[in-house]
CSV table of C-alpha atoms in Angstrom, one decimal:
chain,number,residue,atom,x,y,z
A,1,UNK,CA,21.6,23.3,-0.9
A,2,UNK,CA,24.4,21.5,0.7
A,3,UNK,CA,27.1,19.7,-1.2
A,4,UNK,CA,25.8,16.4,0.0
A,5,UNK,CA,22.5,17.0,-1.8
A,6,UNK,CA,24.3,18.1,-5.0
A,7,UNK,CA,26.4,14.9,-4.8
A,8,UNK,CA,23.3,12.8,-4.4
A,9,UNK,CA,21.6,14.5,-7.4
A,10,UNK,CA,24.7,13.9,-9.5
A,11,UNK,CA,24.8,10.2,-8.6
A,12,UNK,CA,21.1,9.9,-9.4
A,13,UNK,CA,21.5,11.5,-12.8
A,14,UNK,CA,24.4,9.1,-13.6
A,15,UNK,CA,22.5,5.9,-12.8
A,16,UNK,CA,21.7,3.5,-15.6
A,17,UNK,CA,18.2,2.3,-16.0
A,18,UNK,CA,17.4,-1.2,-14.8
A,19,UNK,CA,15.1,-3.3,-16.8
A,20,UNK,CA,12.9,-6.0,-15.4
A,21,UNK,CA,12.5,-9.3,-17.2
A,22,UNK,CA,8.8,-10.1,-17.9
A,23,UNK,CA,7.8,-13.5,-16.6
A,24,UNK,CA,6.0,-14.2,-19.9
A,25,UNK,CA,5.2,-12.5,-23.2
A,26,UNK,CA,1.5,-12.6,-22.3
A,27,UNK,CA,0.4,-10.4,-19.4
A,28,UNK,CA,-2.7,-12.6,-18.9
A,29,UNK,CA,-0.3,-15.5,-17.9
A,30,UNK,CA,1.0,-13.6,-14.8
A,31,UNK,CA,-1.5,-10.8,-14.2
A,32,UNK,CA,-2.8,-11.1,-10.6
A,33,UNK,CA,-0.3,-13.8,-9.6
A,34,UNK,CA,0.8,-11.7,-6.6
A,35,UNK,CA,-2.7,-11.0,-5.3
A,36,UNK,CA,-4.1,-12.9,-2.4
A,37,UNK,CA,-7.3,-13.6,-4.4
A,38,UNK,CA,-10.0,-16.2,-4.2
A,39,UNK,CA,-7.7,-18.9,-5.6
A,40,UNK,CA,-4.9,-18.1,-3.2
A,41,UNK,CA,-7.4,-18.0,-0.3
A,42,UNK,CA,-8.9,-21.4,-1.3
A,43,UNK,CA,-5.4,-22.9,-1.3
A,44,UNK,CA,-4.1,-21.3,1.9
A,45,UNK,CA,-7.1,-21.0,4.2
A,46,UNK,CA,-8.9,-23.6,6.2
A,47,UNK,CA,-12.5,-24.4,5.0
A,48,UNK,CA,-13.9,-22.5,7.9
A,49,UNK,CA,-11.8,-19.4,7.3
A,50,UNK,CA,-12.5,-19.5,3.5
A,51,UNK,CA,-16.3,-19.7,4.1
A,52,UNK,CA,-16.1,-16.7,6.5
A,53,UNK,CA,-14.2,-14.6,4.0
A,54,UNK,CA,-16.7,-15.4,1.2
A,55,UNK,CA,-19.6,-14.7,3.6
A,56,UNK,CA,-18.1,-11.4,4.7
A,57,UNK,CA,-17.5,-10.2,1.1
A,58,UNK,CA,-20.8,-11.4,-0.3
A,59,UNK,CA,-23.1,-10.7,2.7
A,60,UNK,CA,-21.2,-8.2,4.9
A,61,UNK,CA,-21.0,-10.7,7.8
A,62,UNK,CA,-18.5,-10.2,10.6
A,63,UNK,CA,-15.3,-12.2,10.7
A,64,UNK,CA,-14.5,-13.3,14.3
A,65,UNK,CA,-11.1,-12.5,15.7
A,66,UNK,CA,-9.8,-16.1,15.8
A,67,UNK,CA,-10.7,-16.5,12.1
A,68,UNK,CA,-9.1,-13.1,11.3
A,69,UNK,CA,-5.9,-14.3,12.9
A,70,UNK,CA,-6.0,-17.5,10.7
A,71,UNK,CA,-6.5,-15.3,7.6
A,72,UNK,CA,-3.7,-13.0,8.6
A,73,UNK,CA,-1.3,-16.0,9.2
A,74,UNK,CA,-2.2,-17.5,5.9
A,75,UNK,CA,-1.7,-14.2,4.1
A,76,UNK,CA,1.6,-13.6,5.8
A,77,UNK,CA,2.9,-17.1,4.9
A,78,UNK,CA,1.6,-16.8,1.3
A,79,UNK,CA,3.3,-13.4,0.9
A,80,UNK,CA,6.6,-14.5,2.5
A,81,UNK,CA,6.7,-17.5,0.2
A,82,UNK,CA,6.8,-15.0,-2.6
A,83,UNK,CA,9.7,-13.1,-1.0
A,84,UNK,CA,7.5,-10.3,0.4
A,85,UNK,CA,8.8,-8.5,3.5
A,86,UNK,CA,6.6,-5.4,3.6
A,87,UNK,CA,2.9,-4.6,3.0
A,88,UNK,CA,0.8,-1.5,2.4
A,89,UNK,CA,-2.5,-0.5,3.8
A,90,UNK,CA,-4.0,1.5,1.0
A,91,UNK,CA,-7.0,3.6,1.7
A,92,UNK,CA,-9.1,6.5,0.4
A,93,UNK,CA,-9.5,9.2,3.1
A,94,UNK,CA,-12.2,11.8,2.8
A,95,UNK,CA,-9.7,14.3,1.2
A,96,UNK,CA,-10.5,12.9,-2.2
A,97,UNK,CA,-6.9,11.5,-2.7
A,98,UNK,CA,-5.5,8.1,-1.8
A,99,UNK,CA,-3.0,7.4,1.0
A,100,UNK,CA,-0.8,4.5,2.0
A,101,UNK,CA,0.7,3.2,5.2
A,102,UNK,CA,3.7,1.0,4.7
A,103,UNK,CA,4.7,-1.6,7.3
A,104,UNK,CA,6.7,-4.8,7.6
A,105,UNK,CA,6.0,-8.4,8.6
A,106,UNK,CA,8.6,-7.9,11.2
A,107,UNK,CA,8.4,-7.0,14.9
A,108,UNK,CA,11.5,-6.2,16.9
A,109,UNK,CA,11.8,-8.2,20.2
A,110,UNK,CA,14.3,-8.3,23.0
A,111,UNK,CA,18.0,-8.8,22.6
A,112,UNK,CA,18.1,-7.1,19.2
A,113,UNK,CA,16.1,-9.8,17.5
A,114,UNK,CA,12.9,-9.8,15.5
A,115,UNK,CA,10.1,-12.1,14.5
A,116,UNK,CA,7.7,-12.2,11.5
A,117,UNK,CA,4.3,-11.2,12.7
A,118,UNK,CA,1.0,-10.3,11.1
A,119,UNK,CA,-2.2,-10.5,13.1
A,120,UNK,CA,-5.9,-10.4,12.4
A,121,UNK,CA,-6.1,-6.9,14.0
A,122,UNK,CA,-4.0,-5.6,11.1
A,123,UNK,CA,-6.7,-6.6,8.6
A,124,UNK,CA,-9.3,-4.3,10.1
A,125,UNK,CA,-8.1,-0.8,10.7
A,126,UNK,CA,-9.6,2.5,11.6
A,127,UNK,CA,-9.0,5.2,9.0
A,128,UNK,CA,-7.1,8.3,10.0
A,129,UNK,CA,-10.0,10.5,9.0
A,130,UNK,CA,-12.6,8.3,10.7
A,131,UNK,CA,-13.6,11.0,13.1
A,132,UNK,CA,-15.4,12.8,10.3
A,133,UNK,CA,-17.8,9.9,9.7
A,134,UNK,CA,-21.3,10.6,10.9
A,135,UNK,CA,-21.5,7.3,12.9
A,136,UNK,CA,-18.7,8.5,15.2
A,137,UNK,CA,-16.3,7.0,13.3
A,138,UNK,CA,-15.3,3.6,12.5
A,139,UNK,CA,-14.5,2.9,8.9
A,140,UNK,CA,-13.0,-0.5,8.5
A,141,UNK,CA,-11.1,-2.0,5.5
A,142,UNK,CA,-10.3,-5.6,4.7
């Protein structure tokens, strides 16, 4: 192992633990506060988009692309208002384990600049192991 790795390990072992302050003594007062749940959706989505989400979750109905874009924008704005810069697509591939794909609300553009971006197409993704599905493969998550 190189001396750089040994040095990194030494520094790691010398670190002092950091303690996070709990927002409240009762977990029930803050549990789920960082989840884009039904309450957050009701507050941040248009009536049309909210009805589409409820219909999709309860009845399996399709969400049209323009509505998915509205949902994605509302999710991004809600998350960024909480200081979020990155998100995770968490899924369960057919391997029996779980997996994650990490990404950011940030897309590089010309001249070394970037913009915050999150689109409806990011809400529905094909799984990496989708080719093993009997229907030829599309497994979507929302």
